[in-house]
CSV table of C-alpha atoms in Angstrom, one decimal:
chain,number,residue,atom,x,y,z
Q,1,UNK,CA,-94.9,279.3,173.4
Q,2,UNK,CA,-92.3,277.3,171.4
Q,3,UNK,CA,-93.2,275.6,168.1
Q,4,UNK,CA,-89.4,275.2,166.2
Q,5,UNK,CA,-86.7,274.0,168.1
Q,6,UNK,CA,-83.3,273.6,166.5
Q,7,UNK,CA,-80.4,271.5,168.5
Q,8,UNK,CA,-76.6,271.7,167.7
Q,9,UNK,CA,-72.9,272.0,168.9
Q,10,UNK,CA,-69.7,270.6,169.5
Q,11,UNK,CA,-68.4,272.2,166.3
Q,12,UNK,CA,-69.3,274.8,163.5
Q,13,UNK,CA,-70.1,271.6,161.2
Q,14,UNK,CA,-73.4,271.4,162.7
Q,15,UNK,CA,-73.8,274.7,164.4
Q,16,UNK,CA,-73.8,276.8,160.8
Q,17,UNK,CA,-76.3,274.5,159.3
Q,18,UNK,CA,-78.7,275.0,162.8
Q,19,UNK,CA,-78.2,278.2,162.0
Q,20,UNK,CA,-78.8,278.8,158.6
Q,21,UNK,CA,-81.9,277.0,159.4
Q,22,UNK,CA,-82.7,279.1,162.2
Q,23,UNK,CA,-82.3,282.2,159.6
Q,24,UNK,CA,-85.0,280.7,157.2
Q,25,UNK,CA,-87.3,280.1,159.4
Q,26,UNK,CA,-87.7,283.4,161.3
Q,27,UNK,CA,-88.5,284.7,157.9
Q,28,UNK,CA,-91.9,282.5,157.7
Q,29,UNK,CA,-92.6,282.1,161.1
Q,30,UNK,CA,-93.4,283.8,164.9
Q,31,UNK,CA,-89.2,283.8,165.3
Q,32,UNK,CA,-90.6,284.1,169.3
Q,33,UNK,CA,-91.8,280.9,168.9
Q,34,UNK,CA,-88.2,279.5,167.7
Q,35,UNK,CA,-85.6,278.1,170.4
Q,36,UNK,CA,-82.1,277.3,169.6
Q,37,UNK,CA,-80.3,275.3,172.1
Q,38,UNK,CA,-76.3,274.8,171.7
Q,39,UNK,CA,-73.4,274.5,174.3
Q,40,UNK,CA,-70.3,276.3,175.2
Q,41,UNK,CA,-68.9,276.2,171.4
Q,42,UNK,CA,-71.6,277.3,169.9
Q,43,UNK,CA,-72.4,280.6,172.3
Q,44,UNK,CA,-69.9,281.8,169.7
Q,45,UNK,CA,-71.6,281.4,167.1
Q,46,UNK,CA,-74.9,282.8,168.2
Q,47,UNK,CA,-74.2,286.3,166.7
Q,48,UNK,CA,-74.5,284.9,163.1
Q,49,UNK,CA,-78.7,284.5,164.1
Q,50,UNK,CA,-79.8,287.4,162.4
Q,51,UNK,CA,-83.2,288.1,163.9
Q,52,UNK,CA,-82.4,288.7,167.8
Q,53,UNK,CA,-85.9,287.5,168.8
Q,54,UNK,CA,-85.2,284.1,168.2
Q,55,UNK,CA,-84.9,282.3,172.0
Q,56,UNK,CA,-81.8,280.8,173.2
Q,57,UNK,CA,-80.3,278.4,175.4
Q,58,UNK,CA,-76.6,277.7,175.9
Q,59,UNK,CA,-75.5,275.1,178.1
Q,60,UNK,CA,-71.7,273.5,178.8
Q,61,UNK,CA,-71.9,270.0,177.9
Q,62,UNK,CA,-68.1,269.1,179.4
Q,63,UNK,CA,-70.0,267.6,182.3
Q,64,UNK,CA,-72.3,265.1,180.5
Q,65,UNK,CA,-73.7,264.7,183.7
Q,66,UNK,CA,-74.7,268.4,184.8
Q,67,UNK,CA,-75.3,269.1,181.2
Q,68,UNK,CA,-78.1,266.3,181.3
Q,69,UNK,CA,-79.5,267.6,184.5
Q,70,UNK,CA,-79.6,271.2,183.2
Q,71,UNK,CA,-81.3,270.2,179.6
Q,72,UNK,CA,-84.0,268.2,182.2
Q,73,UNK,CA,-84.9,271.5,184.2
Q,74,UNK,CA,-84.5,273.8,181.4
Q,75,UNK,CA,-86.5,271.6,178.7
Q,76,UNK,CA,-89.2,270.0,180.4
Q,77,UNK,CA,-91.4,273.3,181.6
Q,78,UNK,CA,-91.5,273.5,177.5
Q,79,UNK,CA,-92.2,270.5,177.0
Q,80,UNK,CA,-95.3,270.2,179.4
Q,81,UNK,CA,-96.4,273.6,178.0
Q,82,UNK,CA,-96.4,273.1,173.9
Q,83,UNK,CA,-97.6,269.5,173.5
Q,84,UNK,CA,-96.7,270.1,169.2
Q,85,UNK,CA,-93.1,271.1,168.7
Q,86,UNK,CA,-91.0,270.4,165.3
Q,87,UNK,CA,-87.6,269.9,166.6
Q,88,UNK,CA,-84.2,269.3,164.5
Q,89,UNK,CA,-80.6,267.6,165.7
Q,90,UNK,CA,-78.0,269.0,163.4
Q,91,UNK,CA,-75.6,266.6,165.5
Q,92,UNK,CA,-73.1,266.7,168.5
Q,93,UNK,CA,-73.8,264.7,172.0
Q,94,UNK,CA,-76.0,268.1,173.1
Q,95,UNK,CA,-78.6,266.5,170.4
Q,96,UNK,CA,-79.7,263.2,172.1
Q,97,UNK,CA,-80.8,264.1,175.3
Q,98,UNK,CA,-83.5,266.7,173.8
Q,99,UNK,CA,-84.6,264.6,170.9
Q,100,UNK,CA,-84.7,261.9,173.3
Q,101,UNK,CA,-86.9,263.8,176.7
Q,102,UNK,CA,-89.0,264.8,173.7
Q,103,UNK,CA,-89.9,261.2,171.9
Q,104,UNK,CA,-90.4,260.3,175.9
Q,105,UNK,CA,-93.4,263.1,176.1
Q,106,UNK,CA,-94.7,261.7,172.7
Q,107,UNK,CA,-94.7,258.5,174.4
Q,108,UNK,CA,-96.4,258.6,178.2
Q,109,UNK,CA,-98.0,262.1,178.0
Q,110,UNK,CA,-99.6,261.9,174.2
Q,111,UNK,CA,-97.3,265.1,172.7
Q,112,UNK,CA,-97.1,265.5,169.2
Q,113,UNK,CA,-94.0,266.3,168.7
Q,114,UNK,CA,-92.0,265.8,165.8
Q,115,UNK,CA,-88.3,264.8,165.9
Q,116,UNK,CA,-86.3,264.9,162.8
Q,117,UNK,CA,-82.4,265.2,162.7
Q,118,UNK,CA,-80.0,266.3,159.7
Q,119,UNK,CA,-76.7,265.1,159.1
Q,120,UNK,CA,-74.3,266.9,156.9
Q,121,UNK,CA,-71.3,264.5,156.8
Q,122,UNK,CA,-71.2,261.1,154.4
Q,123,UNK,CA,-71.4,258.6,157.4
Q,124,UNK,CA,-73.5,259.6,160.7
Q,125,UNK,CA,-71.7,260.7,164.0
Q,126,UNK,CA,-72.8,258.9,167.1
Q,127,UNK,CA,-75.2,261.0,168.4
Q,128,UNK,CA,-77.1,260.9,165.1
Q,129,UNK,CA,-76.8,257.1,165.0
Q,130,UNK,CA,-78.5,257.1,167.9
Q,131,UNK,CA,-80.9,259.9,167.3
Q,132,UNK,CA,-81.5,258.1,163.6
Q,133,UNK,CA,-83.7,255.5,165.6
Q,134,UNK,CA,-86.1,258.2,167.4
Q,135,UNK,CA,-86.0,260.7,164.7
Q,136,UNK,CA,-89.1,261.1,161.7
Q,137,UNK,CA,-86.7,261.8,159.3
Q,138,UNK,CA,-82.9,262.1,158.7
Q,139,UNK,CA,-82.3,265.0,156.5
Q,140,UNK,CA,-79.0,263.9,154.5
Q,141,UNK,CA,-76.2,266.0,152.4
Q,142,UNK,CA,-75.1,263.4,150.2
Q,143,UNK,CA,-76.8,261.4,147.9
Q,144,UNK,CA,-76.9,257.5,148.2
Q,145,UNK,CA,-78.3,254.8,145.8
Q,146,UNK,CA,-79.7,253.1,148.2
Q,147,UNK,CA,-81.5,255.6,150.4
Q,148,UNK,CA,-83.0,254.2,154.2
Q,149,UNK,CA,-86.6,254.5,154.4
Q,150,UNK,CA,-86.2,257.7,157.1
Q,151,UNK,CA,-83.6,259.2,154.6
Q,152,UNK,CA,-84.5,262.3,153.0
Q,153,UNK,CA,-81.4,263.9,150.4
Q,154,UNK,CA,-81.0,267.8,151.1
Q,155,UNK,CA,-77.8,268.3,150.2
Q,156,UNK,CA,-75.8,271.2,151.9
Q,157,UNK,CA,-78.6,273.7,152.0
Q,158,UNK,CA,-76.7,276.6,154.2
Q,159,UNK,CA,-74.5,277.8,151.5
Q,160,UNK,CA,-75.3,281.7,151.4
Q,161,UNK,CA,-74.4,282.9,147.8
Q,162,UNK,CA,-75.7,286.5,148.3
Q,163,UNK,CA,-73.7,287.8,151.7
Q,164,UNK,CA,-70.9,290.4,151.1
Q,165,UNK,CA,-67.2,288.8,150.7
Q,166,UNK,CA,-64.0,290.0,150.2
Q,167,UNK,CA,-62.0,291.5,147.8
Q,168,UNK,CA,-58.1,291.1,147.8
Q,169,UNK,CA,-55.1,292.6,145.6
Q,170,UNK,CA,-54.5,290.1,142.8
Q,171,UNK,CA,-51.2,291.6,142.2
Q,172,UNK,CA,-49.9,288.8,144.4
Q,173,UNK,CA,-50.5,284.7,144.3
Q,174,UNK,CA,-53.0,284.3,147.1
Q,175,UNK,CA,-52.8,281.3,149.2
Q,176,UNK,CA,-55.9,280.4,151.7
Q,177,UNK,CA,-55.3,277.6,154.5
Q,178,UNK,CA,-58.4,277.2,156.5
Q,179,UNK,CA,-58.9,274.4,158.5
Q,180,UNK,CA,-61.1,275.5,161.8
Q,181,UNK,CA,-60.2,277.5,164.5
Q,182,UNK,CA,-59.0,274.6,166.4
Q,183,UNK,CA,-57.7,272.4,163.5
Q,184,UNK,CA,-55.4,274.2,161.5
Q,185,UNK,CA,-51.8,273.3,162.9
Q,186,UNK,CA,-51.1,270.3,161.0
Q,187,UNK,CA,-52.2,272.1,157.5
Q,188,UNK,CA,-49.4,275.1,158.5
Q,189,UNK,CA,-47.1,272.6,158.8
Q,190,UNK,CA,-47.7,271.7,155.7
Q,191,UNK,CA,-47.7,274.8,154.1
Q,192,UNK,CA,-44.5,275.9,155.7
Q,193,UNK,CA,-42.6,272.5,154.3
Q,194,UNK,CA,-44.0,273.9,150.9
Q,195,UNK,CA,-43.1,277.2,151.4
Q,196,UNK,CA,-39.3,276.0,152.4
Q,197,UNK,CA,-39.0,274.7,148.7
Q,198,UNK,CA,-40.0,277.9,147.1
Q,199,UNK,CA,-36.8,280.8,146.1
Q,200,UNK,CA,-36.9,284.3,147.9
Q,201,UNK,CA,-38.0,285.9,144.5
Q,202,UNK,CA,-41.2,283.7,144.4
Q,203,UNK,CA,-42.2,283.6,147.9
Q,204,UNK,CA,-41.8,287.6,147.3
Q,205,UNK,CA,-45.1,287.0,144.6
Q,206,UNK,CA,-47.1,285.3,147.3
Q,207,UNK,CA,-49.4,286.6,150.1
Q,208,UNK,CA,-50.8,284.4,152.6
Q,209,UNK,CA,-53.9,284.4,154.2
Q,210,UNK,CA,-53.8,281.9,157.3
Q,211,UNK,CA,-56.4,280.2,159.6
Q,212,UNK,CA,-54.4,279.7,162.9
Q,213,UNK,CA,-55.9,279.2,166.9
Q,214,UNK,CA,-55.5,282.4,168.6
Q,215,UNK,CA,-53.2,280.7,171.6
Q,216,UNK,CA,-50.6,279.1,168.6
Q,217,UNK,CA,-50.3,282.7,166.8
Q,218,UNK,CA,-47.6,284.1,168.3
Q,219,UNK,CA,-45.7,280.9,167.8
Q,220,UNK,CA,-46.4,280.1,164.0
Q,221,UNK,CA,-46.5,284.1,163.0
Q,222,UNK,CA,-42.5,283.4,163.6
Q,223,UNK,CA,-42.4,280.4,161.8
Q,224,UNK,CA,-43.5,282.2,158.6
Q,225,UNK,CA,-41.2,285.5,159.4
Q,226,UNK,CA,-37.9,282.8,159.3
Q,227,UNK,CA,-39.0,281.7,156.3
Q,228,UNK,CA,-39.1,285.1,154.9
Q,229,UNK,CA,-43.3,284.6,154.3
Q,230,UNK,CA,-43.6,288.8,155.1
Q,231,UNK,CA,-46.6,288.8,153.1
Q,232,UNK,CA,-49.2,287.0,155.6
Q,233,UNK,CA,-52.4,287.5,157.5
Q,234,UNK,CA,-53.5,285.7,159.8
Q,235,UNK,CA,-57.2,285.0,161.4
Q,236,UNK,CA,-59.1,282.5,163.7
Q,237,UNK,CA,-62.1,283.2,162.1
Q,238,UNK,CA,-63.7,285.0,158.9
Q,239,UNK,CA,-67.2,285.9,158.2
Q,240,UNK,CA,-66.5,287.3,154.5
Q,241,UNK,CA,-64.3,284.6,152.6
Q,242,UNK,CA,-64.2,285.2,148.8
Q,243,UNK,CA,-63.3,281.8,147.7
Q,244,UNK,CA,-63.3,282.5,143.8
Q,245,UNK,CA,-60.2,285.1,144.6
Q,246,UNK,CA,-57.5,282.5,145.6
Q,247,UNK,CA,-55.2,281.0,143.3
Q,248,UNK,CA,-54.7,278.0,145.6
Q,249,UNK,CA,-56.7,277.0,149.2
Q,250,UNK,CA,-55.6,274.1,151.3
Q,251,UNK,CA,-58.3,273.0,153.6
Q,252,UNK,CA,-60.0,270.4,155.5
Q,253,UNK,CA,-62.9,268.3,154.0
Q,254,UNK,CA,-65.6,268.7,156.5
Q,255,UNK,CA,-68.8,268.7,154.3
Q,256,UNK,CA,-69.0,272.4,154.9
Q,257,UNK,CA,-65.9,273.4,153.4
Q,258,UNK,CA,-65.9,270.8,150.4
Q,259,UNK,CA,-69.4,271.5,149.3
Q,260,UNK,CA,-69.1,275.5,149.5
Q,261,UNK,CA,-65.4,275.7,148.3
Q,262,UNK,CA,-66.0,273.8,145.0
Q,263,UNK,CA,-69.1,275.8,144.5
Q,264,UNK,CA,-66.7,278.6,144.0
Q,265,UNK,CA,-63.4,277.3,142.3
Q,266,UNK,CA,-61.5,274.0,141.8
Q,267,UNK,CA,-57.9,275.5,142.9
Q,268,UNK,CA,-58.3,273.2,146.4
Q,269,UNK,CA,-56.3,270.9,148.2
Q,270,UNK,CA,-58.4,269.0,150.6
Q,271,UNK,CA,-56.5,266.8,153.6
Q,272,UNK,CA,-59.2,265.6,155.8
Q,273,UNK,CA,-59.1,266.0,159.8
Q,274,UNK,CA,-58.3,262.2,161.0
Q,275,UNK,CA,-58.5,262.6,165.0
Q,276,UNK,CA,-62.6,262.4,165.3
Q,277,UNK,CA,-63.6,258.9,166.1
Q,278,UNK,CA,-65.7,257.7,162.6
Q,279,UNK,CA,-63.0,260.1,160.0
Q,280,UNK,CA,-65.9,261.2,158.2
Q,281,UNK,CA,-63.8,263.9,156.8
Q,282,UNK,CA,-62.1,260.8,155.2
Q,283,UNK,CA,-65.3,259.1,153.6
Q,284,UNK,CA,-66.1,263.1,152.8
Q,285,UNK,CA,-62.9,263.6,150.9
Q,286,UNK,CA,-63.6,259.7,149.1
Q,287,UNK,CA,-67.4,260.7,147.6
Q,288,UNK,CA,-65.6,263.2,145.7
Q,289,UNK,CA,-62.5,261.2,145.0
Q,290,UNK,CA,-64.8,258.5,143.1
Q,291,UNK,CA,-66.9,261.4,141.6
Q,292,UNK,CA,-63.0,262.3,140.3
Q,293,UNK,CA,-64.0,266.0,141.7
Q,294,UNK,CA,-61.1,267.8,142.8
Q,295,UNK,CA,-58.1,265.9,143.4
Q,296,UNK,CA,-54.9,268.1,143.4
Q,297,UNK,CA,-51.4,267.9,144.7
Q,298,UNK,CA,-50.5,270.7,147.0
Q,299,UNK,CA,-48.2,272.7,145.2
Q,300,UNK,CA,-48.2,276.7,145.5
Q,301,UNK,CA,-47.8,277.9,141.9
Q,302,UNK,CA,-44.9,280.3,141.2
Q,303,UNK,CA,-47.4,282.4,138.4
Q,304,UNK,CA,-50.5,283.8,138.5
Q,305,UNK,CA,-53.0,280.6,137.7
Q,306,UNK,CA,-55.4,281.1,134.5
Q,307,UNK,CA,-59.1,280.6,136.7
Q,308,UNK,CA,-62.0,279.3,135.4
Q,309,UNK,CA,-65.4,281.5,135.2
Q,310,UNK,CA,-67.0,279.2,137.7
Q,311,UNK,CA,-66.7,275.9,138.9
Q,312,UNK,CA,-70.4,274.2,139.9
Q,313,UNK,CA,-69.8,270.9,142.2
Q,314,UNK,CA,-72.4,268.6,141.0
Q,315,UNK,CA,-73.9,268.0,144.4
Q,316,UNK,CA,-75.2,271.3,144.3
C-alpha cells in the first residue's frame, strides 16, 4: 500500500528537497506507505533518507525510452492498487512520465490522486512546465507579485539548521569553492587565476577547501601544488559544511546554495552555472541582485575578515 510518492533526479537541486521532504514525512506518517522514485544520479543520494523503511525505486533515465517502459511496468501495479495517492515532482525529465500515467488513472479509471510538483529555481525547468499543466499545485521558492492561480510560495524549506557541521582551524583564511560534483572546473579556474596574484607570504595564511570531480583531482591537485597552494583539501562531496566558518566561499547560485549560504554569512561570491538550457542559475543570481543581497567581487582577502554575528537572507 502506497499513499506518498515523491519524484526527483537529474541533479541534487531537486533530489535534496525530495528528500528533505521524504524525511518529514516519515515522521507523521506509515514511512511503508512512502515511495521515492529517482534515477541513476540520485541512487547516490538515497543514503541521506534517514528512516530505511521508506520504499524505493531507482531507474536510469539515459534511455528515455527504456526508462519510460520501465516506470510503465514498475508504476502501474501501484497505481491499479491505491486508487488515492499524493504525489510530488521536485523536477528533472524522471518527473513527467509518473505525474503524467497518474493524472491518466485520475482520468479513465476514477483515481484520486493528487499531483502536485515543487520547483526550487526562479523560472520552471521543462519538465515542470510541462508537469505545471497536470499538477494541483506548484509549490514555489521564490516569491512573485503576481502569483499564478496553481502557485503556492514555500520558499526553500529543506534547509536543516540543527545537523552537526564542521569545525576548522581559524588560524588560517579559509577559502570554500563548491560548485557540485560535476560543476566545479570553471570556478577552480577561477580561483587559481586569483591565487596567481597573491605573494608566497599570503597564500602561506590561506587554506583551501575545494569541491573538485573525482576523475579531474589528480589533475587540478597539481595545479594548486605549482602554485605553491600546500594548504588544500579537496572533496567531491560534503555532508557537514559549516558555512558561518569561511572568510570567503565562491559558489554557484543554484537555489540551494544561495538560499542556505546567505542564511549563514554574506562573505560569497556567486557565478551562476550557464550550460543548462533556461540559465536559471542566472535569473537565481538576478532576484538577489535587485534585492541588492550579496553582490561581491571575488577577491581572497590577505587578513583575517571581521564576520558578522549572523547574516538572515530575507527569503527565509
Amino acid at each position: 500500500k502506497i499513499k506518498y510518492i515523491a519524484i526527483a533526479g537529474s541533479s541534487g537541486g531537486h533530489i535534496l528537497p525530495a528528500i528533505k521532504y521524504l524525511n518529514t514525512i516519515s515522521k507523521i506518517k506509515n514511512p511503508n506507505q512512502i515511495l521515492f522514485i529517482t534515477n541513476e544520479v540520485g541512487k547516490e543520494y538515497i543514503k541521506k533518507i534517514e528512516n530505511n523503511k521508506i520504499n524505493n525505486i531507482a531507474i536510469s533515465s539515459k534511455n528515455k525510452t527504456i526508462y519510460i517502459l520501465k516506470i510503465f511496468l514498475s508504476i502501474t501495479p501501484l497505481l491499479i492498487l491505491n486508487r488515492k495517492i499524493t504525489l510530488v515532482g521536485f523536477g528533472g525529465f524522471i518527473t513527467i512520465p509518473v505525474l503524467i500515467l497518474s493524472k491518466l488513472f485520475n482520468i479513465f479509471f476514477l483515481s484520486s490522486n493528487k499531483i502536485y510538483i515543487h520547483e526550487q529555481n526562479f523560472i520552471y525547468g521543462l519538465a515542470n512546465k510541462i508537469n505545471y499543466f497536470i499538477s494541483k499545485n506548484a509549490f514555489i521558492s521564490f516569491p512573485k507579485s503576481n502569483m499564478k492561480s496553481r502557485e503556492i510560495f514555500v520558499g526553500n524549506f529543506f534547509l536543516d539548521k540543527n545537523k552537526k557541521r564542521e569545525k576548522i582551524d581559524q588560524n588560517f583564511i579559509n577559502i570554500l569553492l563548491i560548485g557540485g560534483s560535476a560543476g566545479s572546473l570553471d570556478l577552480n579556474d577561477k580561483m587559481l587565476e586569483e591565487l596567481s596574484r597573491l605573494d608566497k607570504i599570503n597564500l602561506e595564511k590561506v587554506k583551501l577547501f575545494i569541491q573538485i570531480p573525482n576523475n579531474y583531482l589528480e589533475i587540478y591537485k597539481k595545479k594548486y601544488e605549482n602554485l605553491g597552494a600546500n594548504s588544500c583539501e579537496f572533496f567531491a562531496f560534503k555532508n557537514d559544511l559549516n558555512f558561518q566558518e569561511y572568510d570567503l566561499i565562491l559558489s554557484r547560485s543554484g537555489s540551494g546554495s544561495i538560499n542556505e549560504i546567505l542564511y549563514h554569512t554574506n562573505a560569497v561570491h556567486f557565478i551562476p552555472h550557464l550550460i543548462s538550457r533556461d540559465r536559471h542559475q542566472k535569473y537565481n543570481l538576478n532576484y538577489f541582485i535587485s534585492h541588492k543581497m550579496s553582490v561581491k567581487d571575488f577577491k581572497i582577502p590577505n587578513k583575517k575578515t571581521i564576520k558578522n554575528d549572523c547574516y538572515f537572507n530575507a527569503l527565509i
